[in-house]
Coordinates of C-alpha atoms in Angstrom, one line a residue:
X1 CA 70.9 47.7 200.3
X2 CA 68.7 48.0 203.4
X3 CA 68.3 51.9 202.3
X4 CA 67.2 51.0 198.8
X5 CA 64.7 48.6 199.4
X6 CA 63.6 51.0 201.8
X7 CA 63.2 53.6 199.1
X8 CA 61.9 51.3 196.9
X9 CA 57.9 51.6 198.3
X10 CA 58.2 55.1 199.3
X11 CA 59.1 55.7 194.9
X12 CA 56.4 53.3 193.8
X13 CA 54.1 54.7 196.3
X14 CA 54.8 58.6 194.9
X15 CA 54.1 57.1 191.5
X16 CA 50.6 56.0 192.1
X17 CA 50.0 59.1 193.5
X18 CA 51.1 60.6 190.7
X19 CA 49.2 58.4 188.3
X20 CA 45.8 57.9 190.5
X21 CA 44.8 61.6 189.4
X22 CA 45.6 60.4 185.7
X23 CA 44.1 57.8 185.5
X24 CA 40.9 59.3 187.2
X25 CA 40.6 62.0 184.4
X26 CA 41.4 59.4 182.0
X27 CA 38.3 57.7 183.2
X28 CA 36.4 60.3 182.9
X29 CA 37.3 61.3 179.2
X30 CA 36.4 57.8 178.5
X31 CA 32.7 57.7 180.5
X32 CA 32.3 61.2 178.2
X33 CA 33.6 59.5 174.8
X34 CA 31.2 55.9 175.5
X35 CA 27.7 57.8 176.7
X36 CA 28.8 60.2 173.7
X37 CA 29.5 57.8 171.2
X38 CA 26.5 54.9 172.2
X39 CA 24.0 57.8 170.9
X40 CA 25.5 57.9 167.2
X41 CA 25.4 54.5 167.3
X42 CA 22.3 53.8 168.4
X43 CA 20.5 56.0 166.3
X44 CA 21.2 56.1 162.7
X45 CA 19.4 59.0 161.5
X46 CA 21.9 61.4 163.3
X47 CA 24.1 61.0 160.4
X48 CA 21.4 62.5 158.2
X49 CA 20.7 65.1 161.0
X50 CA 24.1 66.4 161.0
X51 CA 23.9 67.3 157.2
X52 CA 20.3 68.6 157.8
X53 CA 21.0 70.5 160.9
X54 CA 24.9 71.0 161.1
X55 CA 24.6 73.4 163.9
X56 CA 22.3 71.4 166.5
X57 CA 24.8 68.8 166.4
X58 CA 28.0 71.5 166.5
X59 CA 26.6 72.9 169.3
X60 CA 26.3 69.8 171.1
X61 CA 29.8 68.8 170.6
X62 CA 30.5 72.3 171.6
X63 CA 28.8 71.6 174.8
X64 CA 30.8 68.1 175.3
X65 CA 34.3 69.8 174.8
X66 CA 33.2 72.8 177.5
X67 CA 32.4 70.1 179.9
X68 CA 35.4 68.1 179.6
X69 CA 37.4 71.7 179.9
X70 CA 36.1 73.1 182.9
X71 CA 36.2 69.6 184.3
X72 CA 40.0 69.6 183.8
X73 CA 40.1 73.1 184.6
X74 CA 38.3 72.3 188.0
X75 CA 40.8 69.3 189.2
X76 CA 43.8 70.8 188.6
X77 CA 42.9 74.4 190.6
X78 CA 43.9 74.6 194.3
X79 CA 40.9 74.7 196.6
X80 CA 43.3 77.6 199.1
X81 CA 45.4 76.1 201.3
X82 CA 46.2 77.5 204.4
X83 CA 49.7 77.1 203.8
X84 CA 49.4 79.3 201.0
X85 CA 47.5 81.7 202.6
X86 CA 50.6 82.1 205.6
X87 CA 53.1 82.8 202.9
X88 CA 50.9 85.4 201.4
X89 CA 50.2 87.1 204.7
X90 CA 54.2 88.0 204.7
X91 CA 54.1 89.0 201.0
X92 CA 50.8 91.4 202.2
X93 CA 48.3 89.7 199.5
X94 CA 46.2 88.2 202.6
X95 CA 43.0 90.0 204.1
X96 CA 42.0 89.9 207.2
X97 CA 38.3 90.7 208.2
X98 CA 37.4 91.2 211.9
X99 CA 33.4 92.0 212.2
X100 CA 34.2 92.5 215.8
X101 CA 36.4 95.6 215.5
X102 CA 34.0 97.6 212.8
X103 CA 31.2 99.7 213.2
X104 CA 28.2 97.5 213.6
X105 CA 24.8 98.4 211.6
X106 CA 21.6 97.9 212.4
X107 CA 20.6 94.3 210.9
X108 CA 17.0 95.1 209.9
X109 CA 18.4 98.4 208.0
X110 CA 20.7 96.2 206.1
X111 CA 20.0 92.9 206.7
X112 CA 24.1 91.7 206.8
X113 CA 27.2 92.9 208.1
X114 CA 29.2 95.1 206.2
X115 CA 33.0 93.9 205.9
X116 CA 35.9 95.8 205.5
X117 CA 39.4 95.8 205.5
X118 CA 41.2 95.3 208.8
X119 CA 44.1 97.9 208.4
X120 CA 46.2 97.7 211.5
X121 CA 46.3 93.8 211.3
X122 CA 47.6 94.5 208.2
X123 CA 50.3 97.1 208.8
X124 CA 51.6 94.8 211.5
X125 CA 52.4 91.7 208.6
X126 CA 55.7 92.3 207.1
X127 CA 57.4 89.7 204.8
X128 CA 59.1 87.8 206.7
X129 CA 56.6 87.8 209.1
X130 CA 56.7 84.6 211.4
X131 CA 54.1 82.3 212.8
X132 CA 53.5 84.7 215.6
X133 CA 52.5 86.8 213.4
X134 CA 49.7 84.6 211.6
X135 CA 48.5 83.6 215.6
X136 CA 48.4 87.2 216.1
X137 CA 45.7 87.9 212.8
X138 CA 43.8 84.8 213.7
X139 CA 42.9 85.3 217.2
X140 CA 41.0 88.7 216.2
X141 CA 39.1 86.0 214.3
X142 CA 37.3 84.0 216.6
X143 CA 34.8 85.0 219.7
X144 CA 36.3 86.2 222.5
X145 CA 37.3 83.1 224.9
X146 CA 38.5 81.0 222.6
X147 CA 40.8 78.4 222.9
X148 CA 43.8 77.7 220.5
X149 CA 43.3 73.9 221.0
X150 CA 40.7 74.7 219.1
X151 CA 42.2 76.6 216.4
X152 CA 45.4 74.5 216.1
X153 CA 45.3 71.5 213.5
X154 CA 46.6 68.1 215.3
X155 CA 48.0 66.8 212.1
X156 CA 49.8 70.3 210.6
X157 CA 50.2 71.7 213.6
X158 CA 49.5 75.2 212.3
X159 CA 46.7 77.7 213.3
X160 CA 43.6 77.3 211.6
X161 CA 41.3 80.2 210.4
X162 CA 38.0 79.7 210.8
X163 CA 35.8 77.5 208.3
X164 CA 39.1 75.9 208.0
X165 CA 39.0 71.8 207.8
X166 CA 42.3 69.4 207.4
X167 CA 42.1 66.7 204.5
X168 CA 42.6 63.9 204.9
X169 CA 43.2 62.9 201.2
X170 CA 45.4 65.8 200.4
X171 CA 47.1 65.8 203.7
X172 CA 46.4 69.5 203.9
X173 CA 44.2 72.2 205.9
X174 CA 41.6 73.9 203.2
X175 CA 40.7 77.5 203.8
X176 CA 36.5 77.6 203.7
X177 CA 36.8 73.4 202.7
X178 CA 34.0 72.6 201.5
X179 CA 34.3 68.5 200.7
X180 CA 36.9 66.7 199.2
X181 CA 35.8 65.4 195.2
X182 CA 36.7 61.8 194.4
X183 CA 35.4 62.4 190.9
X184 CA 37.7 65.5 190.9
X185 CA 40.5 64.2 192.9
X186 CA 40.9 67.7 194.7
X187 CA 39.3 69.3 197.4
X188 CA 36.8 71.8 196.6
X189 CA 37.3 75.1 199.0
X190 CA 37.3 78.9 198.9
X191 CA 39.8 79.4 196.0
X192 CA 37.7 76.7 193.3
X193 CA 34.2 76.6 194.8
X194 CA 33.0 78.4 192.0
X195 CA 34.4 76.8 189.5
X196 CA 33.0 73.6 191.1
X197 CA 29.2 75.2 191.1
X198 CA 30.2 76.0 187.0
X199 CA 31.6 72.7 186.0
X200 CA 28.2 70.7 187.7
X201 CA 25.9 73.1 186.1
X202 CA 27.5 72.2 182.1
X203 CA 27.3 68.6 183.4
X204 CA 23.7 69.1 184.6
X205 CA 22.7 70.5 180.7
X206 CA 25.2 68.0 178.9
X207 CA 23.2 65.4 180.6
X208 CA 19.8 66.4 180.1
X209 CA 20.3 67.0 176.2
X210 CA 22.1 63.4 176.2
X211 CA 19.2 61.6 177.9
X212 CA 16.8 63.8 175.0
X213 CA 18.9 62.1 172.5
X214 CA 18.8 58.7 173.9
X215 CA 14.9 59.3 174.2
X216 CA 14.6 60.4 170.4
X217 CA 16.8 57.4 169.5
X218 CA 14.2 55.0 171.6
X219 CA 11.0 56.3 169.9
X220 CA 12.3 56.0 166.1
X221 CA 9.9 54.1 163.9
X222 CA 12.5 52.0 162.4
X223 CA 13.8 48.6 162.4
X224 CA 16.5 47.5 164.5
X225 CA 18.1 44.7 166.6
X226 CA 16.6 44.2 169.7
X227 CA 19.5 44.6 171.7
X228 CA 20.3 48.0 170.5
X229 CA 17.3 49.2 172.4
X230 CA 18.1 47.1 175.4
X231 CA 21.4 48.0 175.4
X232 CA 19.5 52.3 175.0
X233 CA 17.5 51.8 177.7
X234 CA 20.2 50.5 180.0
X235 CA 22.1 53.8 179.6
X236 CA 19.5 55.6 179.5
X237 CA 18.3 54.8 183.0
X238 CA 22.0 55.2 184.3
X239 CA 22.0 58.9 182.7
X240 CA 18.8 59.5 184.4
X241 CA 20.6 58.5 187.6
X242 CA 23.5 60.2 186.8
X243 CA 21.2 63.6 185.9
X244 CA 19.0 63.3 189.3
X245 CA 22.3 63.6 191.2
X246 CA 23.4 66.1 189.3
X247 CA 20.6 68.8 189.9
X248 CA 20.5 68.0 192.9
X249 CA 23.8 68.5 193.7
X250 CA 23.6 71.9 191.6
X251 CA 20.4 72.9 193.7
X252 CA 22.2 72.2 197.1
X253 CA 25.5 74.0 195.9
X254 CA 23.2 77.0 194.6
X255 CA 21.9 77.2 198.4
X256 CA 25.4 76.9 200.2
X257 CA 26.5 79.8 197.9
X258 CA 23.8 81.9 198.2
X259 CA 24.0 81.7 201.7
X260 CA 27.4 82.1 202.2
X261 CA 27.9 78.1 204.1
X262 CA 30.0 75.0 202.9
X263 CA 28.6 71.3 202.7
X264 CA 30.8 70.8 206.0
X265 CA 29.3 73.8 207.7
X266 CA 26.0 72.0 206.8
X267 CA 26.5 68.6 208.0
X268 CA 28.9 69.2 210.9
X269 CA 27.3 72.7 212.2
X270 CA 26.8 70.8 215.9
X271 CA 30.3 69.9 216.1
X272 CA 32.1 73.2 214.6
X273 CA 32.8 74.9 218.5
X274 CA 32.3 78.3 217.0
X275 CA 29.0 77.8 215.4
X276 CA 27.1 76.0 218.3
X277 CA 24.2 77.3 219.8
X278 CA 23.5 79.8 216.7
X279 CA 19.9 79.1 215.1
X280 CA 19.7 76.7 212.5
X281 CA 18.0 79.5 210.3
X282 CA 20.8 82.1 211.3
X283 CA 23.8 81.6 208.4
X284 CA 26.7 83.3 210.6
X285 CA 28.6 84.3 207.6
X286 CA 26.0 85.4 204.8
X287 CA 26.1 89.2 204.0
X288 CA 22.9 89.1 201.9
X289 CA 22.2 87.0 198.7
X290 CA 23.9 89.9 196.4
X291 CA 27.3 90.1 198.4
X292 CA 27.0 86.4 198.5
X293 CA 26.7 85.7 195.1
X294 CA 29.3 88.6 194.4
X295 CA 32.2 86.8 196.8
X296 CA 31.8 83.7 195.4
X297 CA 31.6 84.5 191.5
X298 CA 34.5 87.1 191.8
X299 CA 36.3 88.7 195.1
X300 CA 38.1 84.8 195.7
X301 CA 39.9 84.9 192.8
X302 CA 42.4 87.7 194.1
X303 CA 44.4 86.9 197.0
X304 CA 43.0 85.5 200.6
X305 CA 40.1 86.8 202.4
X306 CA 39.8 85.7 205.8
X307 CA 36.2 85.7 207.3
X308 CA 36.0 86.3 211.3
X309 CA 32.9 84.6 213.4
X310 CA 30.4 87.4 213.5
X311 CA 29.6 88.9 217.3
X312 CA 26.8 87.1 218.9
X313 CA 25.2 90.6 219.0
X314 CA 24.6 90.6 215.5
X315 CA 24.1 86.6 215.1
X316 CA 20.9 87.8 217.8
X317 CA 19.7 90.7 215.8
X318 CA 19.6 88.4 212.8
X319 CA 17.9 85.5 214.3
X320 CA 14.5 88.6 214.8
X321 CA 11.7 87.6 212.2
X322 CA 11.4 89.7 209.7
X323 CA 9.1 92.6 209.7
X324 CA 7.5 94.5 206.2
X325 CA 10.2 97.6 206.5
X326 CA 12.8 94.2 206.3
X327 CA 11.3 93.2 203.1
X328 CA 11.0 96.6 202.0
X329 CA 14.7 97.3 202.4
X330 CA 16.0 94.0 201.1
X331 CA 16.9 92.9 204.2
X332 CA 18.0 89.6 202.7
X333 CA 20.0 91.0 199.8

């Protein structure tokens, strides 16, 4: 008896995990369907307009279902979790790349370091490789002196790459974690950053043409109840809320990615141990806006790529100002 009613709260504590994600998206759907559904019937003349003008109101709807697609499509991606990462390191779909161990170029030629491939990291994984194995990849990661009470996660106990955070919420550690979404119910990281920065940006226009709807339905010269337009201009200033957030979020997200950082690399940059004492203006892991923008569209879709800290040589040589042959050359793409 003792044993079931011991069993009991662990069951009906899995449930509500189970359902807290459910009834999160649920939520959303329904915020989606009421700010949707408020504008038809608030403003009568879309009726008439979507006779007139079929496909201003098709593409609108369009619009709504993308949202709500990508939204889904966002929450129920994994972020790339370290676990996941070990386990493809013995099935040989994980990349290790050690800046310290290639050629290094000259950072005003370039302007970035040029990454490749570590190749005898790589013939040393085999797949059943062990957790030695995984210590052995990740110590060519970090600077030289490191500790591994620094690497080492004190609630999974397993070796941390770098730009590697534990969640708290998901109980896991997130390769690149970014922050964890409580509108998404998922952490965002380096496996569905991208399809984060994508599902705020159809928000951000979904918004904006919703608010130019509630505006149109606020300036008709007809008749109407008073409290339909008290009832407009309440949701209208809450979408206006809601919007502001949104661009800037999108802004803010557009920087991170352009630079190569993470919203926890931002915030916490005094407190990571291998990112102290680098200039603020310095991003340790950028490799110009076009590789940047390339890694985090595409190249994190296929497998694990595993970013080492950059030497301090280079982190110096990219902390000079720049000088006309820099701009000349691109230096920052």
């Amino acid at each position: 008896m003792a044993s079931s009613s011991a069993a009991e709260p662990g069951a009906r504590l899995s449930d509500r995990t189970r359902r807290s994600p459910l009834g999160l998206r649920a939520m959303v759907l329904l915020m989606h369907v009421f700010f949707v559904g408020a504008v038809f019937l608030l403003d009568p003349t879309l009726d008439r307009r979507i006779h007139e003008e079929p496909w201003y109101i098709g593409v609108y709807g369009v619009l709504v279902l993308i949202a709500l697609a990508q939204y889904f499509y966002t929450a129920g991606s994994s972020p790339g979790y370290v676990i996941d990462a070990m386990q493809a390191s013995g099935g040989m779909h994980a990349t290790f790349i050690n800046t310290a161990t290639l050629p290094k170029q000259s950072s005003s030629k370039h302007g970035s370091l040029k990454c490749s491939t570590n190749r005898p990291g790589l013939e040393k994984l085999r797949p059943m490789s062990s957790s030695s194995s995984w210590l052995h990849q990740i110590v060519d990661l970090y600077p030289p002196g490191s500790s591994n009470r620094d690497w080492t996660c004190q609630y999974c106990k397993i070796i941390q790459p770098p730009r590697t955070r534990h969640c708290h919420d998901c109980d896991k550690c997130v390769l690149q974690f970014d922050h964890h979404c409580v509108w998404l119910g998922t952490c965002i990281g380096k496996k569905n950053h991208c399809r984060f920065w994508w599902y705020i940006f159809e928000e951000s226009i979904l918004s904006t043409w919703t608010v130019a709807l509630y505006i149109e339905s606020l300036h008709l010269d007809i008749e109407k109840v008073w409290w339909k337009d008290f009832i407009g201009v309440i949701l209208l200033a809450v979408l206006i809320f809601i919007l502001m957030f949104l661009l800037l979020l999108l802004l803010f997200h557009t920087y991170i990615a352009l630079t190569n950082q993470t919203t926890y690399e931002v915030a916490r940059r005094k407190r990571i141990f291998y990112l102290r004492g680098i200039p603020d203006r310095v991003h340790p892991f950028s490799k110009g806006i076009c590789r940047n923008i390339y890694d985090f569209c595409f190249t994190r879709e296929n497998g694990f790529v595993l970013e080492a800290v950059p030497p301090i040589e280079e982190l110096e040589a990219r902390a000079a100002p720049y000088t006309c042959r820099d701009l000349f050359c691109c230096r920052c793409c």
